[in-house]
Short mmCIF file of C-alpha atoms and ligand atoms in Angstrom, two decimals:
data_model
loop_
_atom_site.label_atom_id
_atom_site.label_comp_id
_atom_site.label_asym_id
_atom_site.label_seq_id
_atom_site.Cartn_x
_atom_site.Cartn_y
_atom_site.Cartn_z
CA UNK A 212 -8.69 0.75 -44.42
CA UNK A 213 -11.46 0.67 -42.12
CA UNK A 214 -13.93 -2.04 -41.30
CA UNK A 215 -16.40 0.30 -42.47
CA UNK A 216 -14.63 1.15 -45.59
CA UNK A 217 -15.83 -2.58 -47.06
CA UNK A 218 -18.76 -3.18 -45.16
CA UNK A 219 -21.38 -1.65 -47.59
CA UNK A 220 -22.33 -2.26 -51.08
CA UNK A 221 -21.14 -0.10 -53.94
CA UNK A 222 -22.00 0.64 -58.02
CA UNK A 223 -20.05 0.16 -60.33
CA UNK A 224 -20.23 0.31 -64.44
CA UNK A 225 -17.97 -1.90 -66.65
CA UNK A 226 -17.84 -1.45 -70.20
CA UNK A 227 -16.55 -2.49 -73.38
CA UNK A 228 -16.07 -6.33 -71.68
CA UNK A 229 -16.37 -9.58 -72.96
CA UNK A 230 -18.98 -10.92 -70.45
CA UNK A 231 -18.74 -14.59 -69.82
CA UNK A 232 -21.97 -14.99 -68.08
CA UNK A 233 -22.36 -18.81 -67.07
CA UNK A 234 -25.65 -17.82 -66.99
CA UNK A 235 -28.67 -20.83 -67.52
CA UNK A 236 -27.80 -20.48 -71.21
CA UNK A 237 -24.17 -20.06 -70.88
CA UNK A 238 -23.71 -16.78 -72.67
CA UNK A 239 -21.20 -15.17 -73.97
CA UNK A 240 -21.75 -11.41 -74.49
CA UNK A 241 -20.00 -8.13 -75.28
CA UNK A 242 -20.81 -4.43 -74.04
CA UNK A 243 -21.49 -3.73 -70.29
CA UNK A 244 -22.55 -4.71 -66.72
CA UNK A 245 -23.52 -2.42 -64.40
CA UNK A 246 -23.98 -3.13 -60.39
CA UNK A 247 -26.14 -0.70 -58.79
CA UNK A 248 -25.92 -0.49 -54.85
CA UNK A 249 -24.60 -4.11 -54.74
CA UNK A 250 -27.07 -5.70 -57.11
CA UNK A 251 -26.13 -6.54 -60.84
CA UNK A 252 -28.89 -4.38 -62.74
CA UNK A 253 -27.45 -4.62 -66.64
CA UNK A 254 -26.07 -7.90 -68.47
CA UNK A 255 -24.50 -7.02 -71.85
CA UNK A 256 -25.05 -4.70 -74.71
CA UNK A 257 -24.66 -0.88 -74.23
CA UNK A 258 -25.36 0.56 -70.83
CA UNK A 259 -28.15 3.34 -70.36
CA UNK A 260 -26.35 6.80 -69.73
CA UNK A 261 -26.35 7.28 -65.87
CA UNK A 262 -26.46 3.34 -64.78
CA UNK A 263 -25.53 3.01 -61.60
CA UNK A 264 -26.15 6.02 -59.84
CA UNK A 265 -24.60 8.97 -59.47
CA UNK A 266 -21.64 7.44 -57.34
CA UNK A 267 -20.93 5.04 -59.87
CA UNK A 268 -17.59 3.85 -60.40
CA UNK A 269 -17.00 3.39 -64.12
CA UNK A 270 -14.25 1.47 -65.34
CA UNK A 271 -14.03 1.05 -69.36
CA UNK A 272 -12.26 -3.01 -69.89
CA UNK A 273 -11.03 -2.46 -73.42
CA UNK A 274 -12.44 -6.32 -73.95
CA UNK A 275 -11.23 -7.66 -70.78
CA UNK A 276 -13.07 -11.13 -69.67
CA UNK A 277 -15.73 -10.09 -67.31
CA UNK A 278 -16.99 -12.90 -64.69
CA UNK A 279 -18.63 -13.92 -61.66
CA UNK A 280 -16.04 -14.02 -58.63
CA UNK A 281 -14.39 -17.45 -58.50
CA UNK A 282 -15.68 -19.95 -55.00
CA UNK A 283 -13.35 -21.48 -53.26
CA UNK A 284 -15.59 -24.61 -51.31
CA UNK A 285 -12.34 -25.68 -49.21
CA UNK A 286 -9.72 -23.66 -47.55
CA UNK A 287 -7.82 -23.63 -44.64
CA UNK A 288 -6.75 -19.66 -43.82
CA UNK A 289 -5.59 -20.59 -40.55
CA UNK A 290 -2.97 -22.58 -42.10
CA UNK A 291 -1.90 -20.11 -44.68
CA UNK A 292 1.46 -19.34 -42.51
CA UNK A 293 2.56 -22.81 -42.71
CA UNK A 294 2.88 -22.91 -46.61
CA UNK A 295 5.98 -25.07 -47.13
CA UNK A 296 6.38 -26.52 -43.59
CA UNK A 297 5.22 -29.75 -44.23
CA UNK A 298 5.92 -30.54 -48.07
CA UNK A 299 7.08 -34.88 -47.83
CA UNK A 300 4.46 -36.08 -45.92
CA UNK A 301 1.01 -38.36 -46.49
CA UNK A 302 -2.31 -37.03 -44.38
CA UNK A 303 -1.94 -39.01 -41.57
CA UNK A 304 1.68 -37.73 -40.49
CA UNK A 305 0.89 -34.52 -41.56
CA UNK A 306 -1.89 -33.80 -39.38
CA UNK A 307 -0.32 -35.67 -36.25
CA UNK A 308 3.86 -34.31 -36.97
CA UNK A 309 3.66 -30.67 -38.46
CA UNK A 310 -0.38 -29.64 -38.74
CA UNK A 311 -1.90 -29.69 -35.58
CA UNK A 312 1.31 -28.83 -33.68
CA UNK A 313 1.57 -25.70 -35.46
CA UNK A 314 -2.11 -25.00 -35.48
CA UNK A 315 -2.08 -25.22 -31.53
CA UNK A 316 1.09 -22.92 -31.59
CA UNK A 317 -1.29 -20.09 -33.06
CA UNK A 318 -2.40 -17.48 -30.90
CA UNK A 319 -5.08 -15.12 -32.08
CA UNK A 320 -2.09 -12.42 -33.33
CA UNK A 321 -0.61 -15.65 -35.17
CA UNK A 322 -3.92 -16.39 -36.09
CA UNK A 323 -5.01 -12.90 -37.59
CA UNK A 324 -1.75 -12.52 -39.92
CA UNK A 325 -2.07 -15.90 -41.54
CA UNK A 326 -6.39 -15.30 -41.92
CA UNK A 327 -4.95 -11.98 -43.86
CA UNK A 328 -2.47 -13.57 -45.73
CA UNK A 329 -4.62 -16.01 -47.49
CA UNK A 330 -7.48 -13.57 -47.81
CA UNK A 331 -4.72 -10.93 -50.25
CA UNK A 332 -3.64 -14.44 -51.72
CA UNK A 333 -7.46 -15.08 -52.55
CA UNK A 334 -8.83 -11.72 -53.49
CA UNK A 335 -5.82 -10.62 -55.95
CA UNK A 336 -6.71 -14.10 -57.68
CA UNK A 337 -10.17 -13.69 -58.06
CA UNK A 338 -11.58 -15.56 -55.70
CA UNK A 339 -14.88 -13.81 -53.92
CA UNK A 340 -16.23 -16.45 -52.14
CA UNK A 341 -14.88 -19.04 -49.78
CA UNK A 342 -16.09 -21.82 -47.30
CA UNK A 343 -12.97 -21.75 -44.41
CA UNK A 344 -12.30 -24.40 -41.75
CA UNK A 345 -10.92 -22.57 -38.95
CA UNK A 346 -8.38 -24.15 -36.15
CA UNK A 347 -10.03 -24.46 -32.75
CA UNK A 348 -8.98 -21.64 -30.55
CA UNK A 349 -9.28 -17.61 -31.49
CA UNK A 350 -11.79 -18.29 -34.65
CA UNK A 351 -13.66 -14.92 -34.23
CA UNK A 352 -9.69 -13.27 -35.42
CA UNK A 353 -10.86 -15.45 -38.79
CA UNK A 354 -14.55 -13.64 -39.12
CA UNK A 355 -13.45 -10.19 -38.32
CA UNK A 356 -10.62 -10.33 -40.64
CA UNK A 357 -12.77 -11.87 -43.52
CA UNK A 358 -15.38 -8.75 -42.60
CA UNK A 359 -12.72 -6.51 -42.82
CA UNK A 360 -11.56 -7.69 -46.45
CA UNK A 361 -14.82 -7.14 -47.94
CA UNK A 362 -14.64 -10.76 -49.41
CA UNK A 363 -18.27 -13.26 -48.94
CA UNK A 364 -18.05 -16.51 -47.22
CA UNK A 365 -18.79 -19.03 -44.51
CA UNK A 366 -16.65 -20.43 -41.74
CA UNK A 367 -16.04 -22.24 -39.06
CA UNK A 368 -13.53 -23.33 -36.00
CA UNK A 369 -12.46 -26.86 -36.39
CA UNK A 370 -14.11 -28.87 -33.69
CA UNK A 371 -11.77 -31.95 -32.33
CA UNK A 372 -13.16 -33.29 -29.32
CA UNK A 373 -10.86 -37.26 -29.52
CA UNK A 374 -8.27 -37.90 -31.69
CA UNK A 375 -4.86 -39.92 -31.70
CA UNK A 376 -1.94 -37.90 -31.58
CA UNK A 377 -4.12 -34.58 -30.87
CA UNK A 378 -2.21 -31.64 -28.91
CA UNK A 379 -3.68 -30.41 -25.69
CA UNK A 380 -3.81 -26.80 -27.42
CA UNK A 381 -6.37 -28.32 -29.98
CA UNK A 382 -8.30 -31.06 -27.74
CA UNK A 383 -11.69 -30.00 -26.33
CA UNK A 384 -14.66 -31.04 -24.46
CA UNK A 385 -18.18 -32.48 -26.52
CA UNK A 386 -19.74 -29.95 -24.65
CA UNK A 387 -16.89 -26.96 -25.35
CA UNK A 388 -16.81 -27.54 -28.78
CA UNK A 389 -20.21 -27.65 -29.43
CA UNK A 390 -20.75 -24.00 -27.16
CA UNK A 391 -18.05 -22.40 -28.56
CA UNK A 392 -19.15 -23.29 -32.31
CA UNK A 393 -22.89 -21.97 -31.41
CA UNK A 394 -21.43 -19.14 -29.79
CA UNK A 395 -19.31 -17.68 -32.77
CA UNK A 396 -22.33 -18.92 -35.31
CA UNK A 397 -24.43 -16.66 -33.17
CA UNK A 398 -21.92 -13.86 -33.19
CA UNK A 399 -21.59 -14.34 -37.28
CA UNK A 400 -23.92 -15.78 -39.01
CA UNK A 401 -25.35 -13.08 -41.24
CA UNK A 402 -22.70 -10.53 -40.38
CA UNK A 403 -20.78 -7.95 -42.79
CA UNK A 404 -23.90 -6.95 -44.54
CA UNK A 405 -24.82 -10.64 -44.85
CA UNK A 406 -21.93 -11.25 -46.47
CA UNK A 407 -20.18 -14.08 -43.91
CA UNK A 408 -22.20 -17.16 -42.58
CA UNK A 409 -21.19 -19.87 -40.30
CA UNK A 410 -20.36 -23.52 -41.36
CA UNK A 411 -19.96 -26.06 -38.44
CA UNK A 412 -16.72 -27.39 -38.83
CA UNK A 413 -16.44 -31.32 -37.13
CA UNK A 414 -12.79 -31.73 -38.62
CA UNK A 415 -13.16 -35.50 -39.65
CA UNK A 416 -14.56 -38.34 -38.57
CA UNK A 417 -11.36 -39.76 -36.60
CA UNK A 418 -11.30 -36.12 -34.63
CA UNK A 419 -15.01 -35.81 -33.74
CA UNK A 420 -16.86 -38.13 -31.11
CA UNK A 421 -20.70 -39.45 -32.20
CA UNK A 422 -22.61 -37.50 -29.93
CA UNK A 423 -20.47 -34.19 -31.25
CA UNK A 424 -21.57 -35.38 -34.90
CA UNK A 425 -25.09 -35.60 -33.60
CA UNK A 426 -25.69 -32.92 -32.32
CA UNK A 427 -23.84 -30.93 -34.92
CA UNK A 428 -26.69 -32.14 -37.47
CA UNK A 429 -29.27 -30.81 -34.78
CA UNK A 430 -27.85 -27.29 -34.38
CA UNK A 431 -27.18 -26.46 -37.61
CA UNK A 432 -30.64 -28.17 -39.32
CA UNK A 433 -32.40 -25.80 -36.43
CA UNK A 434 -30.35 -22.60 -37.52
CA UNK A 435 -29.81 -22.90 -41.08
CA UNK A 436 -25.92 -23.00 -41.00
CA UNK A 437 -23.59 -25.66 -43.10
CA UNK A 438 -21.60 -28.43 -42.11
CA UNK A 439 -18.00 -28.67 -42.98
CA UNK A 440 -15.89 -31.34 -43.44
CA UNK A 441 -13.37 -33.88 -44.28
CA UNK A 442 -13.70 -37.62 -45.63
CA UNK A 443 -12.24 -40.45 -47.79
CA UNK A 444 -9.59 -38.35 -48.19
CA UNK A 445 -6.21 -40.77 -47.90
CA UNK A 446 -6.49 -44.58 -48.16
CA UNK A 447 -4.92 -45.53 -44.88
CA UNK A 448 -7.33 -42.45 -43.01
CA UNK A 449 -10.66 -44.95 -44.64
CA UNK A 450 -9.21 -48.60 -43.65
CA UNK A 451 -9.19 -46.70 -40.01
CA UNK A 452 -12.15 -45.18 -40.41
CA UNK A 453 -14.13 -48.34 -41.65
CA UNK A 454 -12.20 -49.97 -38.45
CA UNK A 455 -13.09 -47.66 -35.70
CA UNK A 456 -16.83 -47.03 -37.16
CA UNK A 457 -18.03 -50.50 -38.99
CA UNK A 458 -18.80 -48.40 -41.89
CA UNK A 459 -17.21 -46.30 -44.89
CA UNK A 460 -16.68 -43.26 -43.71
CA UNK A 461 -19.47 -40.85 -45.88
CA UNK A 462 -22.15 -44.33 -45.35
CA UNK A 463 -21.55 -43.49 -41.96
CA UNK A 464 -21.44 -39.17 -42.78
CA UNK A 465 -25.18 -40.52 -44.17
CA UNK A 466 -26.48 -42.81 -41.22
CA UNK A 467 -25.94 -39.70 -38.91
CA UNK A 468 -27.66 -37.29 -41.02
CA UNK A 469 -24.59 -35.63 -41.60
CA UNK A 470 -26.05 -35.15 -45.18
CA UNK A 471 -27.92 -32.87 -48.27
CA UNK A 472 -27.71 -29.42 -49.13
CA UNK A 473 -25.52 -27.20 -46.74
CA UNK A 474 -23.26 -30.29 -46.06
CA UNK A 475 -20.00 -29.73 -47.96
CA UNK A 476 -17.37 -32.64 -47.85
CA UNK A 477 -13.97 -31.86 -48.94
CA UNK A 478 -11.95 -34.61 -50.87
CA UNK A 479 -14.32 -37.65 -51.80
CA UNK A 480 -11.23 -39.74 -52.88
CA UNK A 481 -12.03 -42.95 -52.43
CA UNK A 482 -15.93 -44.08 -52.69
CA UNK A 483 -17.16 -47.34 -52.81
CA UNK A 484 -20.46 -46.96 -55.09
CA UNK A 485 -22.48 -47.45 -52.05
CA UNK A 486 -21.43 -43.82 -51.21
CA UNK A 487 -21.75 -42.48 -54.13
CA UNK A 488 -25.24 -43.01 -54.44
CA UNK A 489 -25.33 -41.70 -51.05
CA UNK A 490 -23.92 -38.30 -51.92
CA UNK A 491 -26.00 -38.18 -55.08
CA UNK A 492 -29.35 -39.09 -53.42
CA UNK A 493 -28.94 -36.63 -50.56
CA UNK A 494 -27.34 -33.84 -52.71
CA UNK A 495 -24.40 -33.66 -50.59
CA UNK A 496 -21.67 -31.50 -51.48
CA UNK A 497 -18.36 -32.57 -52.39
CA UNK A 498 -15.42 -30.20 -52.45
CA UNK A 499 -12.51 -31.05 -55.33
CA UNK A 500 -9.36 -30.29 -53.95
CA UNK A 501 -6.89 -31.69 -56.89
CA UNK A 502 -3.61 -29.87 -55.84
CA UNK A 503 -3.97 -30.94 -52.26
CA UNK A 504 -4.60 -34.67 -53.08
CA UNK A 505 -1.86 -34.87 -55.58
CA UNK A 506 1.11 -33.36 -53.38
CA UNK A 507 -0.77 -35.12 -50.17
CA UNK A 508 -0.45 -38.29 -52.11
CA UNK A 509 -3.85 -39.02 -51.66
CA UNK A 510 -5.17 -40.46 -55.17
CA UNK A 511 -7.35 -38.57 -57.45
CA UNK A 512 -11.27 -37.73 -57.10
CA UNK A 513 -13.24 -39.33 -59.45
CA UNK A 514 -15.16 -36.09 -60.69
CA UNK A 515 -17.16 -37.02 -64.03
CA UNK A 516 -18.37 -40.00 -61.84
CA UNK A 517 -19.08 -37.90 -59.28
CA UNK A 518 -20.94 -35.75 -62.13
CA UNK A 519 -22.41 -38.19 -64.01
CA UNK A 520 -24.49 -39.36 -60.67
CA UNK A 521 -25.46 -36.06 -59.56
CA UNK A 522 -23.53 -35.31 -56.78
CA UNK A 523 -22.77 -31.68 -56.24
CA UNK A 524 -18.89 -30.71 -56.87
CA UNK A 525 -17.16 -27.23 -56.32
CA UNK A 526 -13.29 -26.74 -56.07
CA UNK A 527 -10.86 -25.36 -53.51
CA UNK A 528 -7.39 -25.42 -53.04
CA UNK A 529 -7.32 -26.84 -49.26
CA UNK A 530 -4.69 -25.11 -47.49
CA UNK A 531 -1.08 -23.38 -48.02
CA UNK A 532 0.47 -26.47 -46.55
CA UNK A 533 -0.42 -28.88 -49.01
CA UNK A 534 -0.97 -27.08 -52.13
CA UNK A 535 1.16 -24.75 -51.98
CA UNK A 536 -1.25 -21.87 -53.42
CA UNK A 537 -4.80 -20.66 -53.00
CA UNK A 538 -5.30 -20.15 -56.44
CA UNK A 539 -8.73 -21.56 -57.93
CA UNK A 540 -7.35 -20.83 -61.85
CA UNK A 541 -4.95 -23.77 -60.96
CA UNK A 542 -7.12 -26.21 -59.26
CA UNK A 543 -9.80 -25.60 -62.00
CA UNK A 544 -6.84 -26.82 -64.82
CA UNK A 545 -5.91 -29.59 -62.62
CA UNK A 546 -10.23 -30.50 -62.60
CA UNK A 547 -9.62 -30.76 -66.02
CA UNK A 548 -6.55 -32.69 -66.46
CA UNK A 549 -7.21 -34.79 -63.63
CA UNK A 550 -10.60 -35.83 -65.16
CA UNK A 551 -9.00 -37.14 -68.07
CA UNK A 552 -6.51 -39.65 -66.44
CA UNK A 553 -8.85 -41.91 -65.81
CA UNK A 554 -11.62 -40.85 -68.83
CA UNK A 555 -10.15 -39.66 -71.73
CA UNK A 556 -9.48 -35.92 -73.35
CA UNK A 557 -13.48 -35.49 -73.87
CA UNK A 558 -14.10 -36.36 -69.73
CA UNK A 559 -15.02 -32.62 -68.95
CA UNK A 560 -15.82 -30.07 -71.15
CA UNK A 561 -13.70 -26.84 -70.33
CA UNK A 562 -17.19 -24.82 -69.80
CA UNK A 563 -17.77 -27.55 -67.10
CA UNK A 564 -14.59 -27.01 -65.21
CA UNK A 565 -15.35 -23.22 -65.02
CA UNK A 566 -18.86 -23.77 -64.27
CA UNK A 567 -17.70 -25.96 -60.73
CA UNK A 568 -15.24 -23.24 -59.82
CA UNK A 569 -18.51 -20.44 -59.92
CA UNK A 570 -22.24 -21.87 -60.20
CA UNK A 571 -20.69 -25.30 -58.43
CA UNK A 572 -19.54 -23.47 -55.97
CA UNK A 573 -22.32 -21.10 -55.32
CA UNK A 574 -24.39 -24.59 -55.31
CA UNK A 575 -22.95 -26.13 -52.97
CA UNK A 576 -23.00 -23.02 -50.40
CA UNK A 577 -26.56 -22.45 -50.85
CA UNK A 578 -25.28 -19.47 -52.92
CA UNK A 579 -26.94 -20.23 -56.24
CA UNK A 580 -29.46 -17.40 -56.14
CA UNK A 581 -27.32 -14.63 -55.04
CA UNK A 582 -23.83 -15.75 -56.51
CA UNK A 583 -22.35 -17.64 -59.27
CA UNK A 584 -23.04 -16.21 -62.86
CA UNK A 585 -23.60 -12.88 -64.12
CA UNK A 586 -27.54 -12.12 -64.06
CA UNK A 587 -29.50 -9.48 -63.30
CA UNK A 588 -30.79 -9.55 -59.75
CA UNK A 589 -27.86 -11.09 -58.25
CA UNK A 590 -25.25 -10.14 -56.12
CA UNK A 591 -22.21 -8.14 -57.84
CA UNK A 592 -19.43 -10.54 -57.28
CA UNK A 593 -17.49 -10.22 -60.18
CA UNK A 594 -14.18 -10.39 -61.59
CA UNK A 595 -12.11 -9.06 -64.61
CA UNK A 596 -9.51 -11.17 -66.46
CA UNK A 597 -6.90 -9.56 -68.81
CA UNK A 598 -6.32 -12.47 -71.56
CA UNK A 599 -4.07 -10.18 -73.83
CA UNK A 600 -0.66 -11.81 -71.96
CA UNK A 601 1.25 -13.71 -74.71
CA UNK A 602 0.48 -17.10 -72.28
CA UNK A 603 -3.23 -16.75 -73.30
CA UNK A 604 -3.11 -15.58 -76.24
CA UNK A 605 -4.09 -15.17 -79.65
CA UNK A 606 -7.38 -17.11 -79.94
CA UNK A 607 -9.10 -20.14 -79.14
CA UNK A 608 -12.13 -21.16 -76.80
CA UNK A 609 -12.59 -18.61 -74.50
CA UNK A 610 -13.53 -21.48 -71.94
CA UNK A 611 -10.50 -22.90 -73.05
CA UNK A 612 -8.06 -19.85 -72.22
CA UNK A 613 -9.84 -19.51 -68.94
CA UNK A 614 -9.27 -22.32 -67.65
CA UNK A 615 -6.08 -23.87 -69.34
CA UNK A 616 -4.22 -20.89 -70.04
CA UNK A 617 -4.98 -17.83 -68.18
CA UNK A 618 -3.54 -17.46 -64.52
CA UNK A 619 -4.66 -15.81 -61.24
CA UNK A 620 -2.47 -13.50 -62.15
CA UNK A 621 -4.50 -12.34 -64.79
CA UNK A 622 -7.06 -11.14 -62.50
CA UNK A 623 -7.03 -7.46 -62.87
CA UNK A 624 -10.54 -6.07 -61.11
CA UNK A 625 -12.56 -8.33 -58.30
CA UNK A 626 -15.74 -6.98 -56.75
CA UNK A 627 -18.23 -8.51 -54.12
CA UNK A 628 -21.31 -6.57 -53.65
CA UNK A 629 -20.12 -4.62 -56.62
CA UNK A 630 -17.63 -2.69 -53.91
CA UNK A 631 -13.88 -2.99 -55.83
CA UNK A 632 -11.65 -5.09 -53.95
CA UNK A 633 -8.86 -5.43 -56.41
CA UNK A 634 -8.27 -2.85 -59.23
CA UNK A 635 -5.27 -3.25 -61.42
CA UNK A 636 -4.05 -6.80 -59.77
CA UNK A 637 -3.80 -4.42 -56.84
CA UNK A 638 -5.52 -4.76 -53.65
CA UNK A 639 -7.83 -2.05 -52.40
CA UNK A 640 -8.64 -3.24 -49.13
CA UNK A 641 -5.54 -4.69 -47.61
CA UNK A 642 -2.08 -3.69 -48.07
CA UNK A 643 -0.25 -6.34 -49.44
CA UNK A 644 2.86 -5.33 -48.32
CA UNK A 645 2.05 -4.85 -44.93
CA UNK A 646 -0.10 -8.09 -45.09
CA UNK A 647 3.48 -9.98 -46.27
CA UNK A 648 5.53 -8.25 -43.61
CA UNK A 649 2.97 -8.98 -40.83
CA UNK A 650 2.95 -12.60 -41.38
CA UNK A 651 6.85 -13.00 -41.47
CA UNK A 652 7.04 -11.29 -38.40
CA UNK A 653 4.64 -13.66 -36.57
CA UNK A 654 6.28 -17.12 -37.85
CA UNK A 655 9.13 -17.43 -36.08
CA UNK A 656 7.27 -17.28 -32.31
CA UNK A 657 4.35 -20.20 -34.31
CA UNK A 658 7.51 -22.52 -35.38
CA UNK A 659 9.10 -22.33 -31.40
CA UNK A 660 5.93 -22.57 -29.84
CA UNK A 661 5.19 -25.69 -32.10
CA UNK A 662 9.19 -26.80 -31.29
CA UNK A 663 9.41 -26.82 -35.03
CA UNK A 664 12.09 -23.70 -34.32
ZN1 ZN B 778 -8.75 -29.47 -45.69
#
């Protein structure tokens, strides 16, 4: 499949669905949806003869869920190759002992196959849309391989310019970082049909110098691109972070401007209310990554606080490594089970959880008029979810079965820009198998290179 061969728009017709909109009003409808040249042009009810051109691709559900594409506000896909390298192990020791070893043992080849692998892993579960932290070297491998998949998103190379325990592979310059990051945002942003954007990525506060922080805000408040990053993810990463910068660690995010909409912070663990308040006043993003902070041993995000003061929340699943999946229909259950640890069964409705994995998402992106519910005028990033499995079935709340029941594997169609990714639960525009094979092949030379052999 050529570059080409996903780099348009396309029009497609789905009827007989069940549409779950998560529109303003939260419908629920039956009948059809039709995207015409990229754009969603029909919402429900029976489709006029001849929607969607004469090209159209028609596809009748048989009352199939039909819903906007899934966004994925945290993911690594440079780390997707090292999915069960590094499975005992709190933050700290995983970054310094297994993560940024391997990460410098990728070369761009390396690189490529494990971008690829996640992307198959992401688009066969119904994830459209994804914010990516790259690793430092080779990042344009990430962009043209997320152009080539015909998937929507933002990304970024990780930018670690000090650092304890940081490999010379992945240690850089102020001034390198900062050149190479404008460089590939200049070479991106906007690319794939508009499709891919750029998101500065300063990796966390104990990997990125002041002056890099500052002048991250500057360049990407002058060209409109996001900031991605880590904080308050582990307890021990915050008592050194409060140590080495006199203040908790999104108080001192805030201070630097590092801040608002377009800034998305993955974890939010451990606040003090302080920061809270911080997040909510600015409209920060925060990123809910429940998966990686259980097996990471990191604690558990308060969300409904987070909720209840207005902050911003999406979902993602972090990266292979410490998950060990990419798959937002199981970090959107764990949203909801999480929540009620600490709040009891009524802490988040299940239309809630499903509205942070698409309009949350889209939010916190800058996405929300283009992506994230089912309405006419907006992008055609939609998905199709079989609930007739004997898991999901025979009745119930239908935001219920999505998100407690029903699987990624459920996913049976996924379009962005109404161009059909995944038809079946098979991949159009990668070939799984090859994907698989390619990224086996290219392990071995990452684990001897890291001396992990
Ligand atoms: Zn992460």
């Amino acid at each position: 499949v050529s570059a080409a061969a996903v780099a348009g728009t396309g029009s497609l017709v789905l009827t007989g669905g069940m549409l779950v909109t998560m529109d303003p009003g939260r419908r629920v409808l039956t009948g059809d949806l039709v995207i015409t040249d990229g754009v969603i042009t029909h919402v429900g009810g029976p489709s006029p003869s001849g929607a969607g051109g004469p090209g159209a691709r028609v596809i009748d559900l048989g009352g199939k869920v039909v819903m906007p594409g899934l966004v994925q506000a945290h993911i690594h896909l440079c780390q997707t190759l090292f999915r069960g390298l590094a499975d005992e192990m709190p933050l700290l020791d995983w970054l310094r002992q297994r993560i940024w070893p391997l990460e410098a043992a990728l070369d761009e080849a390396a690189l490529r196959a494990s971008a690829r692998l996640g992307i198959a892993e992401l688009l066969r579960g119904g994830t459209t849309t994804l914010l990516d932290m790259g690793t430092v070297r080779h990042h344009h491998a990430v962009f043209e391989e997320l152009a080539v998949s015909g998937m929507r998103g933002f990304s970024g190379k990780a930018m670690m310019d000090q650092g304890e325990a940081v490999p010379a592979g992945l240690l850089e310059s102020t001034r390198a970082s900062l050149d190479e990051s404008a460089e590939l945002a200049r070479a991106f942003r906007g690319s794939a049909g508009g499709r891919l954007g750029y998101a500065y990525a300063p990796r966390f506060v104990l990997s990125c110098s002041r002056p890099l922080l500052e002048e991250v805000v500057a360049r990407s408040h002058a060209d409109g691109d996001l900031i991605h990053s880590h904080a308050s993810e582990n307890p021990d990463e915050c008592r050194v972070v409060r140590d080495i910068c006199g203040a908790d660690n999104v108080s001192y995010f805030d201070a630097l401007g590092l801040r608002g909409p377009g800034t998305v912070l993955a974890h939010c663990v451990h606040l003090g209310d302080h920061e809270v308040a911080q997040l909510a006043a600015a409209k920060t993003g925060v990123t809910h990554c429940p998966s990686s902070n259980l097996k990471l041993a990191s604690g558990i995000a308060d969300v409904p606080r987070l909720l209840a003061a207005g902050v911003p929340v999406a979902i993602g699943a972090d990266g292979a490594p410490c998950n060990n999946n990419l798959d937002a229909f199981m970090e959107a259950r764990l949203c909801g089970l999480l929540a009620r640890v600490r709040h009891g069964a009524t802490a988040i409705p299940s239309w809630k959880v499903l509205d942070l994995a698409t309009r949350g998402g889209a939010e916190v992106l800058g996405l929300q008029d283009r992506i994230g519910s089912l309405e006419v005028g907006k992008r055609g990033d939609v998905i199709t979810v079989d609930l007739g499995g004997p898991h999901v079935g025979p009745g119930g709340d239908l935001y219920g079965r999505l998100v407690y029941a029903a699987r990624s594997s459920d996913v049976r169609e996924v379009a962005v820009d109404g161009r059909l990714l995944v038809e079946g639960g098979q991949l159009l525009s990668l070939d799984a198998t090859e994907v698989s094979r390619r990224a086996a092949e290219v392990l071995p030379g990452v684990l001897s290179r890291a001396g992990l052999a």
